[in-house]
């Protein structure tokens, strides 16, 4: 499989001022444009957790977007973890 067809799971924890500013909605829009499935949810400590599955190259594009500085709010840091796609996810939701 190539990077375009090999499915992966990206879990990213976004640090900064990213709650209450439309960040999850923005992330969902970028993910759907890339054909990814998953979720974006607020964590109690102020971070947003993004879980996305799809072709690795598309997940990498989402990660680049998260770090781009073009999102709502202020992103200070993004911590990423890669793993095998688990499947069973439909759409991309804000939690």
PDB file of C-alpha atoms in Angstrom:
ATOM      1  CA  UNK A   1       0.000   0.000   0.000  1.00  0.00           C
ATOM      2  CA  UNK A   2       1.129   3.537  -0.690  1.00  0.00           C
ATOM      3  CA  UNK A   3       0.773   6.453   1.727  1.00  0.00           C
ATOM      4  CA  UNK A   4      -2.330   7.470  -0.234  1.00  0.00           C
ATOM      5  CA  UNK A   5      -4.097   4.160   0.478  1.00  0.00           C
ATOM      6  CA  UNK A   6      -2.609   2.916   3.776  1.00  0.00           C
ATOM      7  CA  UNK A   7      -4.999   3.922   6.544  1.00  0.00           C
ATOM      8  CA  UNK A   8      -3.618   5.175   9.836  1.00  0.00           C
ATOM      9  CA  UNK A   9      -4.959   6.715  13.017  1.00  0.00           C
ATOM     10  CA  UNK A  10      -3.668  10.104  14.066  1.00  0.00           C
ATOM     11  CA  UNK A  11      -4.298  11.196  17.631  1.00  0.00           C
ATOM     12  CA  UNK A  12      -3.261  14.803  18.228  1.00  0.00           C
ATOM     13  CA  UNK A  13      -3.452  16.823  21.413  1.00  0.00           C
ATOM     14  CA  UNK A  14      -3.624  20.520  20.650  1.00  0.00           C
ATOM     15  CA  UNK A  15      -2.351  22.864  23.371  1.00  0.00           C
ATOM     16  CA  UNK A  16      -3.102  26.577  23.544  1.00  0.00           C
ATOM     17  CA  UNK A  17      -6.205  28.732  23.549  1.00  0.00           C
ATOM     18  CA  UNK A  18      -8.337  26.339  21.504  1.00  0.00           C
ATOM     19  CA  UNK A  19     -11.611  25.961  23.411  1.00  0.00           C
ATOM     20  CA  UNK A  20     -14.619  28.205  22.860  1.00  0.00           C
ATOM     21  CA  UNK A  21     -13.182  29.727  19.675  1.00  0.00           C
ATOM     22  CA  UNK A  22     -14.554  27.433  16.915  1.00  0.00           C
ATOM     23  CA  UNK A  23     -11.450  25.249  16.802  1.00  0.00           C
ATOM     24  CA  UNK A  24     -13.322  21.925  16.809  1.00  0.00           C
ATOM     25  CA  UNK A  25     -15.650  23.124  14.040  1.00  0.00           C
ATOM     26  CA  UNK A  26     -12.642  24.314  12.000  1.00  0.00           C
ATOM     27  CA  UNK A  27     -10.870  20.970  12.549  1.00  0.00           C
ATOM     28  CA  UNK A  28     -13.983  19.040  11.504  1.00  0.00           C
ATOM     29  CA  UNK A  29     -14.216  21.093   8.301  1.00  0.00           C
ATOM     30  CA  UNK A  30     -10.558  20.433   7.414  1.00  0.00           C
ATOM     31  CA  UNK A  31     -10.932  16.715   8.188  1.00  0.00           C
ATOM     32  CA  UNK A  32     -14.048  16.363   6.034  1.00  0.00           C
ATOM     33  CA  UNK A  33     -12.316  18.185   3.155  1.00  0.00           C
ATOM     34  CA  UNK A  34      -9.585  15.540   3.391  1.00  0.00           C
ATOM     35  CA  UNK A  35     -12.049  12.633   3.557  1.00  0.00           C
ATOM     36  CA  UNK A  36     -11.094  11.672   7.111  1.00  0.00           C
ATOM     37  CA  UNK A  37     -13.294  10.200   9.840  1.00  0.00           C
ATOM     38  CA  UNK A  38     -12.956  10.761  13.578  1.00  0.00           C
ATOM     39  CA  UNK A  39     -13.619  13.390  16.209  1.00  0.00           C
ATOM     40  CA  UNK A  40     -12.424  16.526  17.945  1.00  0.00           C
ATOM     41  CA  UNK A  41     -13.228  16.955  21.625  1.00  0.00           C
ATOM     42  CA  UNK A  42     -12.461  19.372  24.415  1.00  0.00           C
ATOM     43  CA  UNK A  43     -10.481  17.990  27.338  1.00  0.00           C
ATOM     44  CA  UNK A  44     -10.868  19.210  30.912  1.00  0.00           C
ATOM     45  CA  UNK A  45      -7.324  20.630  30.949  1.00  0.00           C
ATOM     46  CA  UNK A  46      -8.007  23.029  28.040  1.00  0.00           C
ATOM     47  CA  UNK A  47      -6.564  20.934  25.234  1.00  0.00           C
ATOM     48  CA  UNK A  48      -8.453  19.622  22.227  1.00  0.00           C
ATOM     49  CA  UNK A  49      -7.989  15.962  21.309  1.00  0.00           C
ATOM     50  CA  UNK A  50      -8.256  15.182  17.604  1.00  0.00           C
ATOM     51  CA  UNK A  51      -8.619  11.594  16.406  1.00  0.00           C
ATOM     52  CA  UNK A  52      -8.576  11.090  12.648  1.00  0.00           C
ATOM     53  CA  UNK A  53      -8.453   7.987  10.481  1.00  0.00           C
ATOM     54  CA  UNK A  54      -7.846   7.683   6.788  1.00  0.00           C
ATOM     55  CA  UNK A  55      -5.003   7.623   4.297  1.00  0.00           C
ATOM     56  CA  UNK A  56      -1.781   8.524   6.100  1.00  0.00           C
ATOM     57  CA  UNK A  57      -0.998  11.323   3.641  1.00  0.00           C
ATOM     58  CA  UNK A  58      -4.397  12.919   4.392  1.00  0.00           C
ATOM     59  CA  UNK A  59      -3.851  12.610   8.146  1.00  0.00           C
ATOM     60  CA  UNK A  60      -0.456  14.269   7.694  1.00  0.00           C
ATOM     61  CA  UNK A  61      -2.161  17.153   5.857  1.00  0.00           C
ATOM     62  CA  UNK A  62      -4.578  17.566   8.759  1.00  0.00           C
ATOM     63  CA  UNK A  63      -1.649  17.603  11.195  1.00  0.00           C
ATOM     64  CA  UNK A  64       0.030  20.288   9.085  1.00  0.00           C
ATOM     65  CA  UNK A  65      -3.198  22.319   9.169  1.00  0.00           C
ATOM     66  CA  UNK A  66      -3.418  21.974  12.967  1.00  0.00           C
ATOM     67  CA  UNK A  67       0.106  23.417  13.212  1.00  0.00           C
ATOM     68  CA  UNK A  68      -0.343  26.070  10.503  1.00  0.00           C
ATOM     69  CA  UNK A  69      -1.443  28.986  12.652  1.00  0.00           C
ATOM     70  CA  UNK A  70      -4.538  29.509  10.476  1.00  0.00           C
ATOM     71  CA  UNK A  71      -7.001  27.939  12.925  1.00  0.00           C
ATOM     72  CA  UNK A  72      -9.260  29.858  15.298  1.00  0.00           C
ATOM     73  CA  UNK A  73      -7.689  30.544  18.673  1.00  0.00           C
ATOM     74  CA  UNK A  74      -4.000  30.103  19.390  1.00  0.00           C
ATOM     75  CA  UNK A  75      -2.132  26.835  18.998  1.00  0.00           C
ATOM     76  CA  UNK A  76       0.992  26.646  21.145  1.00  0.00           C
ATOM     77  CA  UNK A  77       1.914  23.024  20.532  1.00  0.00           C
ATOM     78  CA  UNK A  78       0.564  19.857  18.938  1.00  0.00           C
ATOM     79  CA  UNK A  79       1.585  16.454  20.288  1.00  0.00           C
ATOM     80  CA  UNK A  80       0.917  13.574  17.905  1.00  0.00           C
ATOM     81  CA  UNK A  81       0.665   9.801  18.135  1.00  0.00           C
ATOM     82  CA  UNK A  82       0.319   7.439  15.189  1.00  0.00           C
ATOM     83  CA  UNK A  83      -1.254   3.991  15.346  1.00  0.00           C
ATOM     84  CA  UNK A  84      -3.056   1.500  13.160  1.00  0.00           C
ATOM     85  CA  UNK A  85      -6.546   2.514  12.080  1.00  0.00           C
ATOM     86  CA  UNK A  86      -9.222   0.796  14.166  1.00  0.00           C
ATOM     87  CA  UNK A  87     -12.132   1.398  11.772  1.00  0.00           C
ATOM     88  CA  UNK A  88     -15.782   1.455  12.759  1.00  0.00           C
ATOM     89  CA  UNK A  89     -15.943   5.267  12.639  1.00  0.00           C
ATOM     90  CA  UNK A  90     -18.402   7.162  10.468  1.00  0.00           C
ATOM     91  CA  UNK A  91     -18.130  10.869   9.731  1.00  0.00           C
ATOM     92  CA  UNK A  92     -16.220  13.410  11.777  1.00  0.00           C
ATOM     93  CA  UNK A  93     -17.882  14.736  14.918  1.00  0.00           C
ATOM     94  CA  UNK A  94     -17.331  17.427  17.498  1.00  0.00           C
ATOM     95  CA  UNK A  95     -17.639  16.075  21.027  1.00  0.00           C
TER      96      UNK A  95
END
